CSV table of C-alpha atoms and ligand atoms in Angstrom, one decimal:
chain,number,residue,atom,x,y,z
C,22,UNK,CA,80.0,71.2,106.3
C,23,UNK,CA,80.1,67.7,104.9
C,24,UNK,CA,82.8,67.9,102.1
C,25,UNK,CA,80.8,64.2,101.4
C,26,UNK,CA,77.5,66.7,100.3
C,27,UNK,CA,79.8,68.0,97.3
C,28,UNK,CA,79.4,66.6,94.1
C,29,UNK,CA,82.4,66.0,91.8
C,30,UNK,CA,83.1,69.2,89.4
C,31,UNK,CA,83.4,66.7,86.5
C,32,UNK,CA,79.6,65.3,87.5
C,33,UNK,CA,78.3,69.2,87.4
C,34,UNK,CA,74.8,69.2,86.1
C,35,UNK,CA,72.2,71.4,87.4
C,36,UNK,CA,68.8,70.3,87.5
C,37,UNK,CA,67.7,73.8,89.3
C,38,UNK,CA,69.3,76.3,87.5
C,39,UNK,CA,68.8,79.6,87.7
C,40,UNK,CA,67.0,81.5,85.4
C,41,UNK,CA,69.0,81.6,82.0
C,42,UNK,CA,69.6,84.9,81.0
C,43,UNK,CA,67.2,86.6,78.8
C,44,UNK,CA,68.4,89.3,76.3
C,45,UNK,CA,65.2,90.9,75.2
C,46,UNK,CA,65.9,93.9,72.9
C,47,UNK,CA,68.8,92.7,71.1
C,48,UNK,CA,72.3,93.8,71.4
C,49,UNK,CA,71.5,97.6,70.4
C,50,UNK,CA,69.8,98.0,73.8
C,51,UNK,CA,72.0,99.3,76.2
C,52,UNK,CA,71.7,96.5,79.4
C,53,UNK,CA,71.4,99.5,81.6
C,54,UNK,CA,70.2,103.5,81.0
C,55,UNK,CA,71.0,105.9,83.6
C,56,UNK,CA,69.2,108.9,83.3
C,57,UNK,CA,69.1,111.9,85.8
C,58,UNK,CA,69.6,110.3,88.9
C,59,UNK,CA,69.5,112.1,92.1
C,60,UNK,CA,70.5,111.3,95.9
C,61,UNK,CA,70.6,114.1,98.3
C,62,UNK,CA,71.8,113.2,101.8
C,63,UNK,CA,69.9,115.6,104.5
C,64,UNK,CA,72.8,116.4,107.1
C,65,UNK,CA,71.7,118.0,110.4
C,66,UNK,CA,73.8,120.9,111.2
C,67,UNK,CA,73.8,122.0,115.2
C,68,UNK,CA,71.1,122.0,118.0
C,69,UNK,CA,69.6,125.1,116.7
C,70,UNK,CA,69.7,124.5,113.1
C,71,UNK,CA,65.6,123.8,112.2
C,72,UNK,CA,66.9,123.4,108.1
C,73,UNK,CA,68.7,120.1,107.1
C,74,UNK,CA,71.1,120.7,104.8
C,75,UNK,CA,72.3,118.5,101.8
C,76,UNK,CA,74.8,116.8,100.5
C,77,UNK,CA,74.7,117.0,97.0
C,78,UNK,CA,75.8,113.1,96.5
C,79,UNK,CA,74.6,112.5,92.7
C,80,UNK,CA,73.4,115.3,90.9
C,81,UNK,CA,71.6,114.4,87.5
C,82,UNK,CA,73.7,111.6,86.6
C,83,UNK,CA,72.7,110.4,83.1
C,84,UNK,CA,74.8,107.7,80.9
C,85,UNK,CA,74.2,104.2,79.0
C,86,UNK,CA,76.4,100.4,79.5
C,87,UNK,CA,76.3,98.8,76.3
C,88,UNK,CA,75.6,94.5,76.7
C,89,UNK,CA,79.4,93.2,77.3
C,90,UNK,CA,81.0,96.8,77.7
C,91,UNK,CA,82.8,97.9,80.9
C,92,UNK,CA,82.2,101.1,81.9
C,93,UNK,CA,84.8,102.9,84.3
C,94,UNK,CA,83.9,105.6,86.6
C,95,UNK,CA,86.8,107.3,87.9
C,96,UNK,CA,86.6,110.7,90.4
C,97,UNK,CA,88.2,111.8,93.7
C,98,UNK,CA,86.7,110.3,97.0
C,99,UNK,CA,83.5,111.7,97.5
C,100,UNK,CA,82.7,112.2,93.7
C,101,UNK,CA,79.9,110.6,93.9
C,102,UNK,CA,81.2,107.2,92.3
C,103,UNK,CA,80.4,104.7,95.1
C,104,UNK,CA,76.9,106.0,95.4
C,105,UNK,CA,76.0,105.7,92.4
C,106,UNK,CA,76.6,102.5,92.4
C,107,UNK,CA,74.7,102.0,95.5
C,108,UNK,CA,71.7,103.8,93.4
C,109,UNK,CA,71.8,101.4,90.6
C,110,UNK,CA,72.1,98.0,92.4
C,111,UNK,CA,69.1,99.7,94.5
C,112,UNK,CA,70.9,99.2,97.9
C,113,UNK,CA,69.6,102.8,98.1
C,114,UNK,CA,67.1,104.5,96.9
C,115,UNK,CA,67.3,107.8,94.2
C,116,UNK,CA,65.1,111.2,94.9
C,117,UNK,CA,64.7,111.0,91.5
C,118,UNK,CA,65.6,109.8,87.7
C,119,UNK,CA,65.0,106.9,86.0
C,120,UNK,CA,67.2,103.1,85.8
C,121,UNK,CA,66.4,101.1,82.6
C,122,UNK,CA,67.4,97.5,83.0
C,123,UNK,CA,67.1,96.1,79.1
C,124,UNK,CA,64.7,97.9,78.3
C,125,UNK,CA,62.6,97.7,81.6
C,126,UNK,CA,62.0,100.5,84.4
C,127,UNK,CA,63.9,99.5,87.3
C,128,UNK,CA,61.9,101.9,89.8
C,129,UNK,CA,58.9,100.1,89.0
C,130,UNK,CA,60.3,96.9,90.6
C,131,UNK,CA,58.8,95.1,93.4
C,132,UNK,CA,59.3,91.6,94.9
C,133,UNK,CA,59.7,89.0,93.2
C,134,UNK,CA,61.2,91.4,89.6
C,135,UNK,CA,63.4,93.3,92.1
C,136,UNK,CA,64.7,89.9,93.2
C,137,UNK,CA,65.5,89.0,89.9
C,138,UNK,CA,67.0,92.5,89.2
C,139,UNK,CA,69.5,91.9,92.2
C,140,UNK,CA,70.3,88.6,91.0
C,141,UNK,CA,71.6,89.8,87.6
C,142,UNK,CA,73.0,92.8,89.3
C,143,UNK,CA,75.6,91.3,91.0
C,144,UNK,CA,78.2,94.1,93.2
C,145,UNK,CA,81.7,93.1,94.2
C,146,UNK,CA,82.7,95.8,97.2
C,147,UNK,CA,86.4,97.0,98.4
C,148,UNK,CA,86.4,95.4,101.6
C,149,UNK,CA,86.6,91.7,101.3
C,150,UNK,CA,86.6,90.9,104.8
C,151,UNK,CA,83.4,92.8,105.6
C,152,UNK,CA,81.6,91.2,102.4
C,153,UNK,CA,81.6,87.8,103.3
C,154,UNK,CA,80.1,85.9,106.5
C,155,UNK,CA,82.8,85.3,109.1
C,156,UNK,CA,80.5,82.1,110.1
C,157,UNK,CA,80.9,80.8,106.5
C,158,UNK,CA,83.3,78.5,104.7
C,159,UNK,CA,84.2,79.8,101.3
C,160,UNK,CA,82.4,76.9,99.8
C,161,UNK,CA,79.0,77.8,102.1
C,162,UNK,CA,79.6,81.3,101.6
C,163,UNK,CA,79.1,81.0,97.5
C,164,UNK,CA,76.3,78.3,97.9
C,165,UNK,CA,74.3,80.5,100.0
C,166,UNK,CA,72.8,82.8,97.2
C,167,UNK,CA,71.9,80.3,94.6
C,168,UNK,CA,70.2,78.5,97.8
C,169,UNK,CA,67.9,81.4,98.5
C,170,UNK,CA,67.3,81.3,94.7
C,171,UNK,CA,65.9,77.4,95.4
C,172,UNK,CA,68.7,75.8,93.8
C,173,UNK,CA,69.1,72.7,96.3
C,174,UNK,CA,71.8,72.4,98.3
C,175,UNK,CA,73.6,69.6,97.2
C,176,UNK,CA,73.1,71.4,93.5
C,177,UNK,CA,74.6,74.9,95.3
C,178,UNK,CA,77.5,73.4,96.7
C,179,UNK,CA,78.3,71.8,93.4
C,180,UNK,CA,78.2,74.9,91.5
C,181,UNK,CA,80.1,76.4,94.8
C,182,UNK,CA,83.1,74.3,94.0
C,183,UNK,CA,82.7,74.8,90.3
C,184,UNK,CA,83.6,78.2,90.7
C,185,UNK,CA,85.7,78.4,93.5
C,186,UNK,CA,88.0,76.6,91.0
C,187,UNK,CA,87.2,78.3,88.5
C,188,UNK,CA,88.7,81.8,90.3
C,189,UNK,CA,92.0,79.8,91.1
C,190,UNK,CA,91.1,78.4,94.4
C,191,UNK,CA,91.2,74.7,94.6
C,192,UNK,CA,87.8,73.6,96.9
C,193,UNK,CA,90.0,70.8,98.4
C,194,UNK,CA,92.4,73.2,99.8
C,195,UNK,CA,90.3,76.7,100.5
C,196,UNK,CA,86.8,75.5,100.3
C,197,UNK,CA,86.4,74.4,103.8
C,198,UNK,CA,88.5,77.4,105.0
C,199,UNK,CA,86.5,80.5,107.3
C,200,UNK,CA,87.6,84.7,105.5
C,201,UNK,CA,90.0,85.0,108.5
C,202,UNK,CA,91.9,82.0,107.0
C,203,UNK,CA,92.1,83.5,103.8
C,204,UNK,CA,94.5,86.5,102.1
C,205,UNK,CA,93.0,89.4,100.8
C,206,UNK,CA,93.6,88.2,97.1
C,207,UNK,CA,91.8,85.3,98.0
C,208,UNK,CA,89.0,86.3,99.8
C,209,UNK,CA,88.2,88.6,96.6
C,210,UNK,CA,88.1,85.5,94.5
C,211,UNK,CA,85.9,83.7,96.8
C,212,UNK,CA,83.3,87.5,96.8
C,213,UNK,CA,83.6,87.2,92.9
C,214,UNK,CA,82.7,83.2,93.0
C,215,UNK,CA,79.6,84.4,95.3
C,216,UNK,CA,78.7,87.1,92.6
C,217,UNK,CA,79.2,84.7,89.7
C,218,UNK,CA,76.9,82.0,91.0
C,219,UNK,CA,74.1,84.0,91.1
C,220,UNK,CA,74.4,83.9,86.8
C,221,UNK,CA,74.2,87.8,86.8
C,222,UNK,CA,74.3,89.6,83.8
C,223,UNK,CA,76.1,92.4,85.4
C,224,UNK,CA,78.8,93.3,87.6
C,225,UNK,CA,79.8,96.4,89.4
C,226,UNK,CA,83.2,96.5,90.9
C,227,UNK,CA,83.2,99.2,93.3
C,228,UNK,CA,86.8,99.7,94.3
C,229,UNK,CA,86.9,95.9,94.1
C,230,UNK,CA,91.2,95.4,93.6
C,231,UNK,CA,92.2,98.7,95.4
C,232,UNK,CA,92.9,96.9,98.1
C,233,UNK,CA,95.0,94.1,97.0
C,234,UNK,CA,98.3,94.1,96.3
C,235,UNK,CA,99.8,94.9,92.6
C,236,UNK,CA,100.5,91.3,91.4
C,237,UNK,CA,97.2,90.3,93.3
C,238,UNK,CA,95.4,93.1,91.9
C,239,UNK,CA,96.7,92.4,87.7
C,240,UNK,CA,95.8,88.3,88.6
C,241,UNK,CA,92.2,89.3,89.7
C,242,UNK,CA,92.1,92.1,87.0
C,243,UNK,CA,93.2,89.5,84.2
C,244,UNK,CA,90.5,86.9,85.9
C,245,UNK,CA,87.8,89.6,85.3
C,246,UNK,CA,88.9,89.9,82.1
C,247,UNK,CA,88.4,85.8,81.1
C,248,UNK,CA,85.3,85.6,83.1
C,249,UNK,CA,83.7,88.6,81.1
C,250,UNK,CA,84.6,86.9,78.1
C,251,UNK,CA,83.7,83.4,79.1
C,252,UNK,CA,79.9,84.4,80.4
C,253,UNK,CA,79.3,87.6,77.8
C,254,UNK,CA,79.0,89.8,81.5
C,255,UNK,CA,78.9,93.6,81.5
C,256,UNK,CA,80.6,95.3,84.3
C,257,UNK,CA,80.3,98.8,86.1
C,258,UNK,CA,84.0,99.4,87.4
C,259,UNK,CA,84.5,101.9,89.7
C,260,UNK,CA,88.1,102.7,90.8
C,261,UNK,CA,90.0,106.0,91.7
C,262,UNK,CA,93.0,104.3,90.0
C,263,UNK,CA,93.4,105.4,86.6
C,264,UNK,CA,96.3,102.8,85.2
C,265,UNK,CA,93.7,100.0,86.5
C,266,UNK,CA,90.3,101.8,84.5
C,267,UNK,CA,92.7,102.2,81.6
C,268,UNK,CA,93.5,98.4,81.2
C,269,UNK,CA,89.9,97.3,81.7
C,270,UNK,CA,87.5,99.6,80.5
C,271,UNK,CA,86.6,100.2,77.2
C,272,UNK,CA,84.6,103.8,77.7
C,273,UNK,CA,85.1,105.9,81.1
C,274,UNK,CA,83.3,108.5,82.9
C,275,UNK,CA,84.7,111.3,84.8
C,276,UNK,CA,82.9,112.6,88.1
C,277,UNK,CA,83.2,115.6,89.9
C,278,UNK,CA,81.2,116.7,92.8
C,279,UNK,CA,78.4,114.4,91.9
C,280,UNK,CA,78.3,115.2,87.9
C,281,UNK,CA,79.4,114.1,85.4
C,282,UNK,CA,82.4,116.3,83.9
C,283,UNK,CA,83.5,114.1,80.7
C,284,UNK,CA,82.6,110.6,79.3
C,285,UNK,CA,84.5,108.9,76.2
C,286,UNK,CA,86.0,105.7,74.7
C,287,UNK,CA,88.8,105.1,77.3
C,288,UNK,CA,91.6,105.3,74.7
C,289,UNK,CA,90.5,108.9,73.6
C,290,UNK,CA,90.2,110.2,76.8
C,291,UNK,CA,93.3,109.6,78.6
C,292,UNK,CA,94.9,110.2,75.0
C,293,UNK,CA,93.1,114.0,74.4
C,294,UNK,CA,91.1,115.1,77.8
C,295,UNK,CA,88.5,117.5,76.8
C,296,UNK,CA,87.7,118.9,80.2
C,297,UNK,CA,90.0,120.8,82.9
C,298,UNK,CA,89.6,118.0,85.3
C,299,UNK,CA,90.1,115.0,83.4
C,300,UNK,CA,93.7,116.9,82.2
C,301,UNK,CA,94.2,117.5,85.8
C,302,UNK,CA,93.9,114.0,87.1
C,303,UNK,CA,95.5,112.4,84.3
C,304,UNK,CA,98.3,114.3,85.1
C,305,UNK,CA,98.7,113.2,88.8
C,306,UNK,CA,99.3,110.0,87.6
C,307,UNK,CA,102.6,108.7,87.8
C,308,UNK,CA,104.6,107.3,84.6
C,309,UNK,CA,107.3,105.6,83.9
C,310,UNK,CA,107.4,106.6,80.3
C,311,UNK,CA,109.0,110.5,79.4
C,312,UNK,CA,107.1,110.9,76.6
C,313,UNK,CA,103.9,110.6,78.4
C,314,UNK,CA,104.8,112.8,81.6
C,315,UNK,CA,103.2,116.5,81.7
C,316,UNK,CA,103.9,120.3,83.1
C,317,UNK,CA,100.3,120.4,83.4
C,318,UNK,CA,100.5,120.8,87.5
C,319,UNK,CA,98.1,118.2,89.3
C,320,UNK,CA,94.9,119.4,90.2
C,321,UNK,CA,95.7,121.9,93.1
C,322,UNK,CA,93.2,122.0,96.6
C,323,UNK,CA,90.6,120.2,98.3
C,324,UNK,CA,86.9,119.3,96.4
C,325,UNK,CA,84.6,122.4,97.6
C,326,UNK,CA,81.9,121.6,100.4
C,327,UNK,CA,79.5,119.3,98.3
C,328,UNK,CA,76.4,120.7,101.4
C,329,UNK,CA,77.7,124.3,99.1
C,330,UNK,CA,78.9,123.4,96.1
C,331,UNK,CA,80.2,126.6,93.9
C,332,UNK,CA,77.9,128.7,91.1
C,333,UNK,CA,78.0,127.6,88.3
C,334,UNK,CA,80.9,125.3,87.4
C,335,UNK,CA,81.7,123.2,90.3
C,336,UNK,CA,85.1,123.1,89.2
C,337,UNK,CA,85.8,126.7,88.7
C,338,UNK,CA,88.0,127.3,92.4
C,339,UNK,CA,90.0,124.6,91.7
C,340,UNK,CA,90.4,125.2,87.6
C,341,UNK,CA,93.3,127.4,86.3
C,342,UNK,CA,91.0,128.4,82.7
C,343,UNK,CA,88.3,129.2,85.0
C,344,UNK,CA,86.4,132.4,83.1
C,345,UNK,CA,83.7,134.8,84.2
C,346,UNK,CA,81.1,133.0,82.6
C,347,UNK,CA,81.9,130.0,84.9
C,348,UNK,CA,80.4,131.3,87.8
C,349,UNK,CA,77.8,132.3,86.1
C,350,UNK,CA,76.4,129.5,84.4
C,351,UNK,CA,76.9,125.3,84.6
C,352,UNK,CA,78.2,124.1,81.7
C,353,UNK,CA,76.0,121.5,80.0
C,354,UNK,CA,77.3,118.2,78.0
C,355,UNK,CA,78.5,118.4,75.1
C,356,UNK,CA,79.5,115.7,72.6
C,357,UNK,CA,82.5,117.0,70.9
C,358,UNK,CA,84.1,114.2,69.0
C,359,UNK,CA,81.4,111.2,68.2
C,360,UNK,CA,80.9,109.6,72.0
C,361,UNK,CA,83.0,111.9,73.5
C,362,UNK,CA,81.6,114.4,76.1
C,363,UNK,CA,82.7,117.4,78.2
C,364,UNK,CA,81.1,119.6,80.3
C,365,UNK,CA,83.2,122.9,80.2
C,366,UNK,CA,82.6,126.1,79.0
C,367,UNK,CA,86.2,126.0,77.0
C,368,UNK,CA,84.7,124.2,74.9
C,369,UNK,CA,82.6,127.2,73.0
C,370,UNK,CA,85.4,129.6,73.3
C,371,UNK,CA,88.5,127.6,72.1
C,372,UNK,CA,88.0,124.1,72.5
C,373,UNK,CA,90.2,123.2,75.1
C,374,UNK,CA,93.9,124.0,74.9
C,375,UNK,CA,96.8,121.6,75.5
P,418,SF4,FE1,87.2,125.5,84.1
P,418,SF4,FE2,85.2,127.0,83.4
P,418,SF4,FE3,85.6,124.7,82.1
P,418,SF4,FE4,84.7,124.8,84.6
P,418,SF4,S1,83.7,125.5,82.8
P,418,SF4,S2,86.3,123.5,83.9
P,418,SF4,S3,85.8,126.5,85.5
P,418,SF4,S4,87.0,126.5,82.2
């Protein structure tokens, strides 16, 4: 690339912008509605098996982002997290249930409005090596969207730089350099740069720090935190790392087997877990404060066979309250402080003991 093709950041003015973005039903609409989503994976089993089987992936996944919230979705690996994400940016596609984007059905998208869906759904993977282009400069590598878009080159390269300073990496020193030349840290920067210059309205950070290191990881955290602020974004942060979903998130959801198990404002929850689970996981978390440390033993054996998944409660092998009625029957939702659900059978009998 010709660093001569860059314009100045000072001289920034786009006469191609993209599409400004448009908040159509005010800011009591959720941005996005999730309700009953479904993905069932078919697995083939041996030669002779004619059946496939199924991975229960997502299972009836319902919940709402407010405009400017982040949501956390926390879970063990193979929860169901990741593919839900995958569901919503419509990288794959759901059996069934419904996405409202702002008040519009996402399922009903085609061309050109699923373009524009993807542009303001912007995802931000783990693996910041395998995200970006190996033939790309970090500067080419955030122009590129906004060039498909038909933002002109000379316009995309502009913005490029804008906002490859703007994540902390100064174009004259990292723009011209290829992801091999770059540290993990910085590599995420430049992903988040390529995310941002497609002016989403949304983000979803699957995993997108757990693989940097601490320091790295609170830099790009706090950088999240500014740019959310800065452009009124809404994220979707997905993370097995409870600390990091506490400091970002303001409500979190708890998955388990593909369903959701408890959803609340993130203070409340990790304060006063309502289900099994949640109390579990919470308590595998190391802390350095004794006040906050727990006898509650950490959740105890492997996630059950998701092709299989357990009657009734899908928690109940692994749960130390489990009752008779939990193989019986699934426990439903249930709100039991305003905006606070749990799904746990506990909560009818006792509410659920400390
Ligand atoms: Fe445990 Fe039963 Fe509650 Fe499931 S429904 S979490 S098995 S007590």
């Amino acid at each position: 690339m010709n660093m001569a093709d860059i314009a100045p950041v000072a001289a920034l003015e786009l006469a191609t912008p993209l599409a400004p973005p448009q908040d159509r039903g005010g800011p009591a609409q959720p941005l996005l509605t999730v309700r009953n989503l479904r993905k069932h994976f078919a697995v083939r089993g041996g030669l002779f098996e004619r059946k496939p089987r199924f991975v229960r992936a997502v299972d009836g996944v319902s919940f709402t982002v407010a405009k400017g919230e982040t949501l956390g979705i926390v879970g063990e690996s193979g929860c169901g997290k990741s593919t839900t994400a995958k569901l919503i940016a419509r990288l794959i596609s759901p059996d069934s249930g419904e996405l409202v984007f702002d008040g519009d059905g996402v399922g009903q998208y085609g061309g050109m409005a699923l373009k524009e869906f993807r542009r303001n759904m912007q995802m931000v993977f783990q693996d910041s090596f395998a995200s970006l282009n190996p033939r790309l400069t970090a500067l080419e590598a955030i122009a590129y969207g906004p060039q498909i878009h038909g933002v002109l080159k000379a316009e995309a390269l502009a913005r490029s730089r804008a906002l490859l300073e703007r994540v902390g990496l100064a174009p004259a020193q990292f723009g011209s350099r290829y992801p091999h030349e770059l540290s993990g840290g910085q590599r995420q920067r430049v992903n988040l740069a390529r995310a941002l210059a497609f002016e989403p309205r949304m983000l979803i950070l699957d995993e997108s720090v757990a693989a940097l290191d601490k320091s790295v990881q609170a830099q790009v955290l706090n950088l999240l935190q500014e740019l959310k602020a800065e452009r009124g974004l809404t994220y979707l942060f997905i993370s097995h790392d409870l600390h990091v979903v506490h400091y970002i998130a303001d409500r979190v959801v708890v998955m388990y087997l593909g369903e959701i198990v408890e959803s609340g404002p993130v203070d409340e929850l990790y304060a006063q877990p309502r289900h099994p689970y949640t109390r579990a996981l919470l308590s595998a978390v190391p802390s350095t404060d004794p006040t906050r440390r727990t006898l509650v033993a950490p959740i105890a054996g492997d996630p059950p066979n998701p092709i299989n998944p357990p009657s009734g409660c899908r928690f109940r092998d692994r749960c130390p309250k489990a009752m008779s009625v939990c193989a019986a029957e699934p426990p439903a939702l249930r709100e039991t402080t305003p905006g606070h659900w749990a799904a746990c059978h506990l909560e009818n009998v006792e509410g659920i003991a400390a």
